[in-house]
Coordinates of C-alpha atoms and ligand atoms in Angstrom, one line a residue:
X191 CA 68.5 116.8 -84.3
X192 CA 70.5 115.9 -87.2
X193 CA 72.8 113.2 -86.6
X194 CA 74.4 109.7 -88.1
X195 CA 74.4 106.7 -86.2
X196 CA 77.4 105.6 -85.4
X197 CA 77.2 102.1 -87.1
X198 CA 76.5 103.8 -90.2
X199 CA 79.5 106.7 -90.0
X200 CA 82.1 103.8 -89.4
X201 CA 81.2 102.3 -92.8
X202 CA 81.8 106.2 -94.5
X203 CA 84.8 106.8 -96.8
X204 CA 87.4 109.1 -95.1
X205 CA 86.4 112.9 -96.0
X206 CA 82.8 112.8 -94.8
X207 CA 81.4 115.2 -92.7
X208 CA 79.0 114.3 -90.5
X209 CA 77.8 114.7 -86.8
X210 CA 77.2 112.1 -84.0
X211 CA 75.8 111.5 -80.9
X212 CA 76.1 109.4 -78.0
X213 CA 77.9 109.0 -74.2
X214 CA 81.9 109.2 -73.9
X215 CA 83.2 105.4 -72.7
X216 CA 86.6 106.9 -72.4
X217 CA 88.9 110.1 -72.7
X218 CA 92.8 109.9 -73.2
X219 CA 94.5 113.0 -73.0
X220 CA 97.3 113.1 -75.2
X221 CA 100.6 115.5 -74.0
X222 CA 100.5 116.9 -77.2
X223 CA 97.5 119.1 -76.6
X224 CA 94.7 116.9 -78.1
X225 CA 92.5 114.0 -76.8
X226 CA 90.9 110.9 -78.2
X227 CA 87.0 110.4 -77.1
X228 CA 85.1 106.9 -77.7
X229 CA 81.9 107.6 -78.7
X230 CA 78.8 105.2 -78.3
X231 CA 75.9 105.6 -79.4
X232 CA 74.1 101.7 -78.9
X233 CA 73.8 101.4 -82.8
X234 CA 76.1 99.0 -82.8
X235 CA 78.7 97.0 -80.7
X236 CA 82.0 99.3 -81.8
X237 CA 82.5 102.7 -80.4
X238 CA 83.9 105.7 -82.7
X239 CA 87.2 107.1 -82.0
X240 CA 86.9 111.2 -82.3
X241 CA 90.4 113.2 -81.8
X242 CA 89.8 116.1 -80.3
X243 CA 92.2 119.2 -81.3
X244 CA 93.5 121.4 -78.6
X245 CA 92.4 124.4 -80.8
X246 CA 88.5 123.6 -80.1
X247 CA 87.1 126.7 -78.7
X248 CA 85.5 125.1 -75.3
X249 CA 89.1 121.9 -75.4
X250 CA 90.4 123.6 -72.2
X251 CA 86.7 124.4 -70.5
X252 CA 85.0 121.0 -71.4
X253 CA 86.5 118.6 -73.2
X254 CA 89.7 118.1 -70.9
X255 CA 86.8 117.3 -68.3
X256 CA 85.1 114.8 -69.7
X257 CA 84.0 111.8 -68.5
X258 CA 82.9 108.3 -68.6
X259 CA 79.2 108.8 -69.2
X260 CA 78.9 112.4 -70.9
X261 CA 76.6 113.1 -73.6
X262 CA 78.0 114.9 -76.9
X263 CA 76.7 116.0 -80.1
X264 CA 80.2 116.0 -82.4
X265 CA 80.1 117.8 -86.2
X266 CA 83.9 116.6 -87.7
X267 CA 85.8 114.7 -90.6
X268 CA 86.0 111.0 -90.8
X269 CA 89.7 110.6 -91.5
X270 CA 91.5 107.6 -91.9
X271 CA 93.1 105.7 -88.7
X272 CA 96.4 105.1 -87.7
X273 CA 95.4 103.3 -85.1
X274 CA 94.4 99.5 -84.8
X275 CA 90.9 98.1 -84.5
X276 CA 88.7 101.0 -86.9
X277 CA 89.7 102.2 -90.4
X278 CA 88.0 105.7 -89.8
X279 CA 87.7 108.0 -86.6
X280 CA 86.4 111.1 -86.2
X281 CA 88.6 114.5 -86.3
X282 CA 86.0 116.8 -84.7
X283 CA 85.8 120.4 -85.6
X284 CA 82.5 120.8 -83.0
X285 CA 81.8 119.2 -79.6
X286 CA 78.9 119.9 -77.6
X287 CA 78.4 118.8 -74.4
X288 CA 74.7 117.8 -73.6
X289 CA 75.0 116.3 -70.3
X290 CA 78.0 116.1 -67.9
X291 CA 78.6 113.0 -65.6
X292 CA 79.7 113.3 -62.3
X293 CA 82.6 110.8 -62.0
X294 CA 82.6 110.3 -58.5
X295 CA 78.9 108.8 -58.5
X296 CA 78.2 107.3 -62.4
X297 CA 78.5 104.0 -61.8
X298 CA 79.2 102.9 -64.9
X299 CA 83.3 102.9 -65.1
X300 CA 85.2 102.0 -67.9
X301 CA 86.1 99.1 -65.7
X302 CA 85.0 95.3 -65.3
X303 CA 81.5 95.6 -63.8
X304 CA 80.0 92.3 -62.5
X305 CA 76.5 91.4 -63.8
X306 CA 75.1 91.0 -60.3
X307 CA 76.3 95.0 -59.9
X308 CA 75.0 95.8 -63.1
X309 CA 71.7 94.5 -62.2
X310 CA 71.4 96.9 -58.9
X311 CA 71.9 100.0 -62.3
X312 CA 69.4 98.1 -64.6
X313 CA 68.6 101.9 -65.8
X314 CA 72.2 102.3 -67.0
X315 CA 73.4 99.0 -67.5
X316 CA 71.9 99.2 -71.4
X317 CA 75.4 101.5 -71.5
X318 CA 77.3 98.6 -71.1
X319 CA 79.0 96.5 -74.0
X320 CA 77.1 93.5 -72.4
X321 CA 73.7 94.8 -72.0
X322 CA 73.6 97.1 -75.5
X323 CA 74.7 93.8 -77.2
X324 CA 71.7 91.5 -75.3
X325 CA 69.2 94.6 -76.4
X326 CA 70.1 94.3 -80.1
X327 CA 70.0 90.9 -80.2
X328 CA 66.4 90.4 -78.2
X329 CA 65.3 92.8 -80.9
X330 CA 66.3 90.8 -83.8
X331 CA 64.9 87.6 -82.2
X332 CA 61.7 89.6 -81.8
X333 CA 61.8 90.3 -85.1
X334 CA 62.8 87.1 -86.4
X335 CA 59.4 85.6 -84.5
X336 CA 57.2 88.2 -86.4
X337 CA 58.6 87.8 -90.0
X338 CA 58.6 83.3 -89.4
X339 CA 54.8 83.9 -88.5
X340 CA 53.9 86.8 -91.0
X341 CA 55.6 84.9 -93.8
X342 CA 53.7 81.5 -93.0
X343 CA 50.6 83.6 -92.9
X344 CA 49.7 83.2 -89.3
X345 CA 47.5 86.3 -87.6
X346 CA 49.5 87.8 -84.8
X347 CA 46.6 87.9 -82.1
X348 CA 46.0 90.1 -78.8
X349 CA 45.0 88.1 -76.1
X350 CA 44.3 89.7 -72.4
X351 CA 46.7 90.6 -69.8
X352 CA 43.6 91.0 -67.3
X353 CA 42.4 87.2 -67.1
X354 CA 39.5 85.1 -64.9
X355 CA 41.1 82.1 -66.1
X356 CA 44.0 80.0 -64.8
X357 CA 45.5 78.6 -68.2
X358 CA 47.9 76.0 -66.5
X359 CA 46.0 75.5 -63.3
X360 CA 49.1 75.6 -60.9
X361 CA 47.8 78.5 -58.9
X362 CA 50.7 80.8 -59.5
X363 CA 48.9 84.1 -60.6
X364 CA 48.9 87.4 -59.5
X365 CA 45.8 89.1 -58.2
X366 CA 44.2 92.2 -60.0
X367 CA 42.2 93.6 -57.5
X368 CA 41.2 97.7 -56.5
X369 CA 39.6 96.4 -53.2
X370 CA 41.2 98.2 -50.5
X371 CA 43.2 96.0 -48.4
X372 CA 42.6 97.2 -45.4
X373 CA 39.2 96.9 -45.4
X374 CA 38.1 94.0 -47.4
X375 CA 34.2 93.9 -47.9
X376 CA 33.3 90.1 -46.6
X377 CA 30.4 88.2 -47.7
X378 CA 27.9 86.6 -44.7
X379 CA 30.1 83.8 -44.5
X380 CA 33.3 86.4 -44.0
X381 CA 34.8 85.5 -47.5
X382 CA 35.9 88.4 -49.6
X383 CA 33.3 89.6 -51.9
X384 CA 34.4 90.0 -55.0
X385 CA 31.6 91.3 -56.0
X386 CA 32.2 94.2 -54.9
X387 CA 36.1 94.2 -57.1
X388 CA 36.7 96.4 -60.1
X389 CA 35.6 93.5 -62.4
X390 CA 33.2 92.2 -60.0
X391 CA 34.6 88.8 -59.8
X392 CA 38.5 87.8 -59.2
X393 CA 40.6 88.0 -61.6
X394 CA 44.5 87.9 -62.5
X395 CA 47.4 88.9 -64.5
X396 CA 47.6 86.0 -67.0
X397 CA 49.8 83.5 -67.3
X398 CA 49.6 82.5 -70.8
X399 CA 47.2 83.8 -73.9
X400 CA 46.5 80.1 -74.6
X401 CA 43.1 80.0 -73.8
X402 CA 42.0 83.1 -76.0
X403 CA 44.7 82.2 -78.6
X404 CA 42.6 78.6 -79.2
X405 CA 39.3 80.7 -79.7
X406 CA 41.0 82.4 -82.8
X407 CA 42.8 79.6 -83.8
X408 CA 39.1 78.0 -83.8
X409 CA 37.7 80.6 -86.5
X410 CA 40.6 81.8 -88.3
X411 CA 43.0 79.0 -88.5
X412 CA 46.9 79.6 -87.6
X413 CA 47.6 82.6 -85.2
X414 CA 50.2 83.7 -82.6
X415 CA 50.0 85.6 -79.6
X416 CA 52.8 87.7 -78.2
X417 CA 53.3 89.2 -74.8
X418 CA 54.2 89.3 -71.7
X419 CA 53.0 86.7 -69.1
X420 CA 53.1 86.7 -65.3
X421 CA 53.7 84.5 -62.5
X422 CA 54.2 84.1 -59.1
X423 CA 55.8 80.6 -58.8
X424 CA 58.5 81.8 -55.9
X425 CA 61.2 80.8 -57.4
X426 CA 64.5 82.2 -58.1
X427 CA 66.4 79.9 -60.4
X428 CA 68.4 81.5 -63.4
X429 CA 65.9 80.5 -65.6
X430 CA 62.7 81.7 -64.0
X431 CA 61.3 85.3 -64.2
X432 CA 58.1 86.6 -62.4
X433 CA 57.4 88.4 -65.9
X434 CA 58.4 87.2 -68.9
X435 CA 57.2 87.2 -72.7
X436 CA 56.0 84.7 -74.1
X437 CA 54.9 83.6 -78.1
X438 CA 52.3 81.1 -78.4
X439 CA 51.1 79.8 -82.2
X440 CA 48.0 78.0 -81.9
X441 CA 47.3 75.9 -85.4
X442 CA 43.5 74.6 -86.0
X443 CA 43.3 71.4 -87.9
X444 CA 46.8 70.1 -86.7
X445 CA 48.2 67.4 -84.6
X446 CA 51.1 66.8 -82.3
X447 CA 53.2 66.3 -85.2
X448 CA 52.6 69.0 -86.7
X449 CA 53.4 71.4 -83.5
X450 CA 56.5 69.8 -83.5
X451 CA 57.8 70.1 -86.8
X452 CA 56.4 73.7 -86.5
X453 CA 58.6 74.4 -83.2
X454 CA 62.0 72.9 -85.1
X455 CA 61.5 75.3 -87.9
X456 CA 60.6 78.1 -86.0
X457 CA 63.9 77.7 -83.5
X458 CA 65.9 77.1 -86.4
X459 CA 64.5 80.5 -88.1
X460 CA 65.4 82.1 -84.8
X461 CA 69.0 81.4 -84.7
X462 CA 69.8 81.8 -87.7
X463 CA 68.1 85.0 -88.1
X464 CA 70.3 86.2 -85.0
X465 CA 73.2 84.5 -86.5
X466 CA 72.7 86.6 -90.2
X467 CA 71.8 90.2 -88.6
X468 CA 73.6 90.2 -85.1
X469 CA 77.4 88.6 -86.1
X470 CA 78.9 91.7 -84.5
X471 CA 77.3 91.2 -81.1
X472 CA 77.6 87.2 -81.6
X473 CA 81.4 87.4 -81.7
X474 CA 81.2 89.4 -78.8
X475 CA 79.4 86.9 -77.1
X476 CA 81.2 83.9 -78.2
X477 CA 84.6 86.0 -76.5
X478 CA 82.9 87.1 -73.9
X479 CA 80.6 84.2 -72.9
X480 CA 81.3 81.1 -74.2
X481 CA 83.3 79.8 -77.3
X482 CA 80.8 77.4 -78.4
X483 CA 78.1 79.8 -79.2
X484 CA 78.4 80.2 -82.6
X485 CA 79.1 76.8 -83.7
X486 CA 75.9 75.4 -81.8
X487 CA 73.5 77.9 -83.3
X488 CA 75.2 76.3 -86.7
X489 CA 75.0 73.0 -85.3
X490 CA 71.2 73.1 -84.4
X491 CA 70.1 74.7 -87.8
X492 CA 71.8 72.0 -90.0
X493 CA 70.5 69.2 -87.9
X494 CA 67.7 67.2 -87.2
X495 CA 65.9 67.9 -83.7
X496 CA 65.8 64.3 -81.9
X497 CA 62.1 63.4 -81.0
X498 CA 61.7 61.3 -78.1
X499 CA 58.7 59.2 -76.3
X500 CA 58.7 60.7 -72.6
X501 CA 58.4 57.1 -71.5
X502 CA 61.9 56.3 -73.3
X503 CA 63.2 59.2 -71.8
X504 CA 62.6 57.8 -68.2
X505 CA 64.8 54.7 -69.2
X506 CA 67.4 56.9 -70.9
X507 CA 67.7 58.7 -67.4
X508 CA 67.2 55.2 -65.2
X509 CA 70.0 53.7 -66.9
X510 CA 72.3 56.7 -67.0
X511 CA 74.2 56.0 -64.3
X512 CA 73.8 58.8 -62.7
X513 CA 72.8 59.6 -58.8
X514 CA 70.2 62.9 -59.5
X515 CA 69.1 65.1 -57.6
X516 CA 65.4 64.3 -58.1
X517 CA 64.8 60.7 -58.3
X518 CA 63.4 59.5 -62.0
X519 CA 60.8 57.0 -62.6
X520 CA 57.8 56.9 -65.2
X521 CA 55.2 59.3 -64.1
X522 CA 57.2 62.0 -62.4
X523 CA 58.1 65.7 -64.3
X524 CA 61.6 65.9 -65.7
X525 CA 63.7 68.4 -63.3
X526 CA 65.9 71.3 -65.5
X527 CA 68.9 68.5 -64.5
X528 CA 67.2 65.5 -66.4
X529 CA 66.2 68.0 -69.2
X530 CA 69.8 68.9 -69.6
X531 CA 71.7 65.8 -69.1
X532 CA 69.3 64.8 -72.2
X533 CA 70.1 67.3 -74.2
X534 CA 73.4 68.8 -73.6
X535 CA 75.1 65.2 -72.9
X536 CA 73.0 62.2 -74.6
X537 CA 71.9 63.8 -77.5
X538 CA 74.1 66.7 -77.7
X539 CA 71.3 68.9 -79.3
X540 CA 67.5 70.1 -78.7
X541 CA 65.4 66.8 -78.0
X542 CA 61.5 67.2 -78.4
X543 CA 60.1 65.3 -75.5
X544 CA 56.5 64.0 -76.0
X545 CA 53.3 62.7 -75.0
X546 CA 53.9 63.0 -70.7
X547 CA 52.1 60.8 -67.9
X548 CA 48.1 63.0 -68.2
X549 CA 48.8 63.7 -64.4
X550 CA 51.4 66.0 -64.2
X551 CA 50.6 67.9 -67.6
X552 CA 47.9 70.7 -67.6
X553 CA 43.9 69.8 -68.6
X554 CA 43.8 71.1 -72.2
X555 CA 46.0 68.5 -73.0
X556 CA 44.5 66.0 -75.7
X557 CA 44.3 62.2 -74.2
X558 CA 46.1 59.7 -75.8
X559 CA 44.1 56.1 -75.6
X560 CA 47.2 53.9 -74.0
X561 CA 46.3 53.8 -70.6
X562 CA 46.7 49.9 -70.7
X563 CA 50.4 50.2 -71.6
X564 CA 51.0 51.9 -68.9
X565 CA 49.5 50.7 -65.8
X566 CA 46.1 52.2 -66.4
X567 CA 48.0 55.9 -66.7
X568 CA 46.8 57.9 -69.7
X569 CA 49.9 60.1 -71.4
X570 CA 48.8 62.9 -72.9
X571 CA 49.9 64.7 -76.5
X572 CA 51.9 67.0 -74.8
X573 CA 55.8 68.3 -76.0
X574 CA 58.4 70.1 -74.5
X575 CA 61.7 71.0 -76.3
X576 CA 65.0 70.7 -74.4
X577 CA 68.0 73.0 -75.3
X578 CA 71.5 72.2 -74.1
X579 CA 72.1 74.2 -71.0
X580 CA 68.7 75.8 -70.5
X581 CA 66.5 72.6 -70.7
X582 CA 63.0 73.2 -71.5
X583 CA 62.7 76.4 -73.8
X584 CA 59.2 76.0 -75.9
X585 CA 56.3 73.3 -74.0
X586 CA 53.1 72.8 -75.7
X587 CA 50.9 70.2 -76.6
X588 CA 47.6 68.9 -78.9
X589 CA 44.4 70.3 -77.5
X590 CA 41.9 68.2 -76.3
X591 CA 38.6 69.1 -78.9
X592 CA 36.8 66.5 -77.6
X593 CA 34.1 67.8 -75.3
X594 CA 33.2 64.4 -72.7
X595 CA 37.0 64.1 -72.6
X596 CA 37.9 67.4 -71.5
X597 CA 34.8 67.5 -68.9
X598 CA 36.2 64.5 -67.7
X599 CA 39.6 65.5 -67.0
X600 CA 38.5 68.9 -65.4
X601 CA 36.1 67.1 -63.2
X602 CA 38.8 65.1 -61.5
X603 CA 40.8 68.5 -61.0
X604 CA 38.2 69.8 -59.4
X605 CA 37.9 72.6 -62.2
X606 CA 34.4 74.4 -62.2
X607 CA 33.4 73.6 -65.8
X608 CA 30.9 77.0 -65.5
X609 CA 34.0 79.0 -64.9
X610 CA 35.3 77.7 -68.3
X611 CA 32.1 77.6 -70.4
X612 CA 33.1 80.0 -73.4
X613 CA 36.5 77.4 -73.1
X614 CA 34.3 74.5 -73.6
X615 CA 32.1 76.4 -76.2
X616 CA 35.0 75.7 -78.4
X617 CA 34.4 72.3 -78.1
X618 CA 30.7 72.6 -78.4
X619 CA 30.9 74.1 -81.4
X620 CA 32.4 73.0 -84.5
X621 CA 35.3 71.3 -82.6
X622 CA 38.6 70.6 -84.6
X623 CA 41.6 69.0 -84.0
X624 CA 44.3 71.9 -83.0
X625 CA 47.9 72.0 -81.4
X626 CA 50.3 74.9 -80.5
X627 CA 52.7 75.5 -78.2
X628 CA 54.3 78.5 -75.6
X629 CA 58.5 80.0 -76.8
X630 CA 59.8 81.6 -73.3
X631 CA 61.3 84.8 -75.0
X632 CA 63.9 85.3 -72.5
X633 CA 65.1 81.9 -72.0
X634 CA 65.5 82.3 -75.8
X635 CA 67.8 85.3 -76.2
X636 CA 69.4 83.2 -73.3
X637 CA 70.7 80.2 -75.2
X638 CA 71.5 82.4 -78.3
X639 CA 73.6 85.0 -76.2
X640 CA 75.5 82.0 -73.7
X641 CA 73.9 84.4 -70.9
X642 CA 74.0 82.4 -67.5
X643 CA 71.1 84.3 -65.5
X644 CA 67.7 85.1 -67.2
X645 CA 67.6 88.4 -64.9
X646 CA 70.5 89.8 -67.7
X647 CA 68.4 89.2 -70.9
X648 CA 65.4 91.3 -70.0
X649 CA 65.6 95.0 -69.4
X650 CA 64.0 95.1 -65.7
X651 CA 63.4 91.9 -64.9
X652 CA 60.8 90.9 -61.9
X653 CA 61.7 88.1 -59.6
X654 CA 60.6 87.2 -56.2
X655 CA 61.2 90.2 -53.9
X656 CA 62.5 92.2 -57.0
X657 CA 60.2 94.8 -58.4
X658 CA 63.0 98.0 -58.4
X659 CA 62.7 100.4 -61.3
Ligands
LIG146 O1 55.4 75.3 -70.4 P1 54.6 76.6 -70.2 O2 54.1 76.8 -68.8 O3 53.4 76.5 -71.2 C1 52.3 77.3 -71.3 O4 52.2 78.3 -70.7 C2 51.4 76.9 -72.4 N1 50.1 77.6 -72.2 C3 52.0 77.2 -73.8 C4 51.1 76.8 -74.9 O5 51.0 75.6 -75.2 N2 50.6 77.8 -75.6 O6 55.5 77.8 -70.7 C5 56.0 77.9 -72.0 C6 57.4 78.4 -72.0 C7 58.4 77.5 -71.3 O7 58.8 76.4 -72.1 C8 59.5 78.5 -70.9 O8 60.3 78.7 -72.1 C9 58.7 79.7 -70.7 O9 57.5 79.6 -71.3 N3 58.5 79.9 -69.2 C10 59.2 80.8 -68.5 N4 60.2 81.7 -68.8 C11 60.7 82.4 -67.8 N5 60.3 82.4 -66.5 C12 59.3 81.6 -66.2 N6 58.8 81.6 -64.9 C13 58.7 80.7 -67.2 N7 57.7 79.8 -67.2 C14 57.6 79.4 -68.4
LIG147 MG1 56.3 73.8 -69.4

């Protein structure tokens, strides 16, 4: 079917003739026997005005009846506007109706929808100003990621979906199983047999490619992984997902330095790839959601990232003055409200927060020798890097290569070293010193679109006791 998008027929000269597509947001009668139609079609944020003359063959039989949500194929003129807001609109000398809209039942009114409402229509909420805007702009940060990597010459990289292994070792994965669980075949000791699974042995949906990504990293030097990742952490903050994509570079023959300066310049690619190819949408979203937007996207790109010690951080937040939430004191995890205080208030921009007490960071994570300046504790090279508002978006650390270390630390977790022997291979054989680090996608499109819940910057999201469409 023939047709010109609509962002491309509202930069036309008047006297085109053309065709569109799309669903009617509106229909205003006029009393002098015609009717103006907006038009969207998703290309872009603006709608195109078509004025519909009485003298159309089907204007009495159909186009009178439209409504909010129909489907029309329109052949016309683009003419110039008398109106405000567009400098061409559409006389239409054809419309077609593809698909009416009952009124009484479409939900989606040319009216002020909340987002939680919009969320219970997740299958037409993409029809919305809001949700066509945060589509168009997760696709550019997608594609933002891919050109930073491809032009840096990393290998974009496939790891699993279907895992054995537990990357962070919190025990928040998802089980893959085709045992019927009715009737669960039990060992002699009336544990399931796994055995007896699809994969003959338990297994997961993953909850990050790291593992696999270090293998390639390992032989081929800098690659990324891209997908989607999986957890089933019960918790229902507006920054966690139960599914959620995540891109993880993994560098071979790099340090914690070097992961950091990597994640500045890849955020800073980000933003202001959004910034270059999405200004429509943007000043939507600084209207709509929060003035600032703009201006700290700019902000972030032209400055320096503050790098910070985790153990300086604890005094920062000690002497803040501050009554939190969750007590602070050197060797507990940052809560999203210490995060943000540093970032959003302190600092005022993203803070890379590194090298963490060993014990509440995961195993991979390369030892750092200062146990004696710290009560015996052990930090480890690990970063996270705090964005105003969101807190942590990207965490990731230096691996540790070296074999006795990494046996070490697994052996007081209790981690089965057998389970994780083609993991330790890597270290076996021709270790190397190698760092990368985990972007959430979502929380991402997040802090570039001002959006307050993660659930609205993914197209179905999954969250504890949420699984519809
Ligand atoms: O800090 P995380 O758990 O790190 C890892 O998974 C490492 N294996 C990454 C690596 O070093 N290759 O997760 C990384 C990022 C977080 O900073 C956050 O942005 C996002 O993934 N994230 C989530 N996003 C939405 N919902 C959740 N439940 C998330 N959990 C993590
Ligand atoms: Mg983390």
């Amino acid at each position: 079917m023939e047709r010109t998008l609509i962002k491309d027929a509202l930069k036309q000269t008047p006297g085109t003739r053309l065709t569109v597509a799309g669903w009617v947001r509106t229909l205003r009668c006029s009393k002098g026997g015609f009717s103006f139609i907006t038009l969207n079609d998703g290309s872009c944020m603006a709608s195109i005005q078509v004025v519909a003359d009485g003298q159309l063959a089907n204007y009495d039989s159909e186009v009178v009846r439209l409504t909010a949500g129909c489907s029309l194929r329109i052949q016309g003129e683009l003419v110039q506007s008398p109106g405000k807001g567009q400098a061409v609109e559409l006389k239409a000398a054809a419309v077609s109706v593809l698909g009416t809209a009952d009124a009484q039942t479409y939900p989606i009114q040319p009216k002020h929808h909340t987002l939680e409402f919009l969320r219970s229509v997740a299958h037409l909420r993409p029809r919305t100003n809001t949700f066509g805007a945060v589509a168009r702009v997760r696709n550019a940060v997608c594609w933002a990621i891919h050109e930073f990597f491809q032009k840096r010459g990393f290998l974009y990289v496939h790891t699993p979906i279907v895992t054995a292994s537990d990357c962070e070792g919190a025990g928040q994965m998802f089980r893959v199983t085709t045992l019927d669980l009715e009737k669960l075949p039990r060992g002699p000791e009336g544990k399931v047999d796994y055995g007896q699974d699809f994969f003959a042995r338990p297994t997961f949906l993953t909850v990050s490619g790291q593992l696999e990504g270090e293998a390639y990293a390992c032989a081929l030097g800098d690659i990324y992984t891209f997908g989607p990742t999986f957890r089933s952490e019960d918790s229902t903050t507006p920054r966690h997902l139960s599914e959620f994509w995540m891109i993880e570079p993994e560098m071979a023959f790099c340090d914690l330095k070097g992961d950091a300066d990597l994640a500045e310049a890849f955020l800073k690619h980000i933003f202001s790839a959004v910034l270059e190819r999405c200004s429509e949408d943007m000043d939507f979203f600084c209207a709509r959601q929060d003035k600032t937007l703009r201006d700290t996207l700019k902000g972030i790109i032209d400055s320096e990232f503050v790098r910070l010690e985790y153990t300086e951080a604890v005094s920062i937040l000690e002497q803040a003055g501050r009554k939190w939430e969750f007590p602070i004191q050197w060797g507990v995890d940052l809560q999203t409200e210490h995060e943000r205080y540093l970032s959003e208030e302190k600092f005022q921009k993203p803070v890379i927060l590194q090298n963490y007490p060993a014990k509440i960071k995961s195993f991979y994570m390369r030892l750092n020798d200062d146990a004696a300046e710290h009560g015996g504790e052990s930090t480890v090279a690990a970063l996270d890097v705090l964005v105003p508002k969101i807190g942590e978006i990207i965490g990731g650390s230096q691996r540790e290569e070296r074999l006795d270390r990494i046996a070490a630390r697994m052996a007081g977790l209790d981690m089965k070293p057998e389970d994780y022997w083609w993991y330790l291979d890597l270290r076996r054989y021709g270790t190397v010193p190698h760092a990368g680090f985990g972007l959430g996608l979502e929380r991402t499109v997040q802090f570039v679109t001002g959006t307050a819940n993660i659930r609205d910057v993914i197209p179905f999201p999954r969250a504890p006791r949420s699984a519809e469409f």
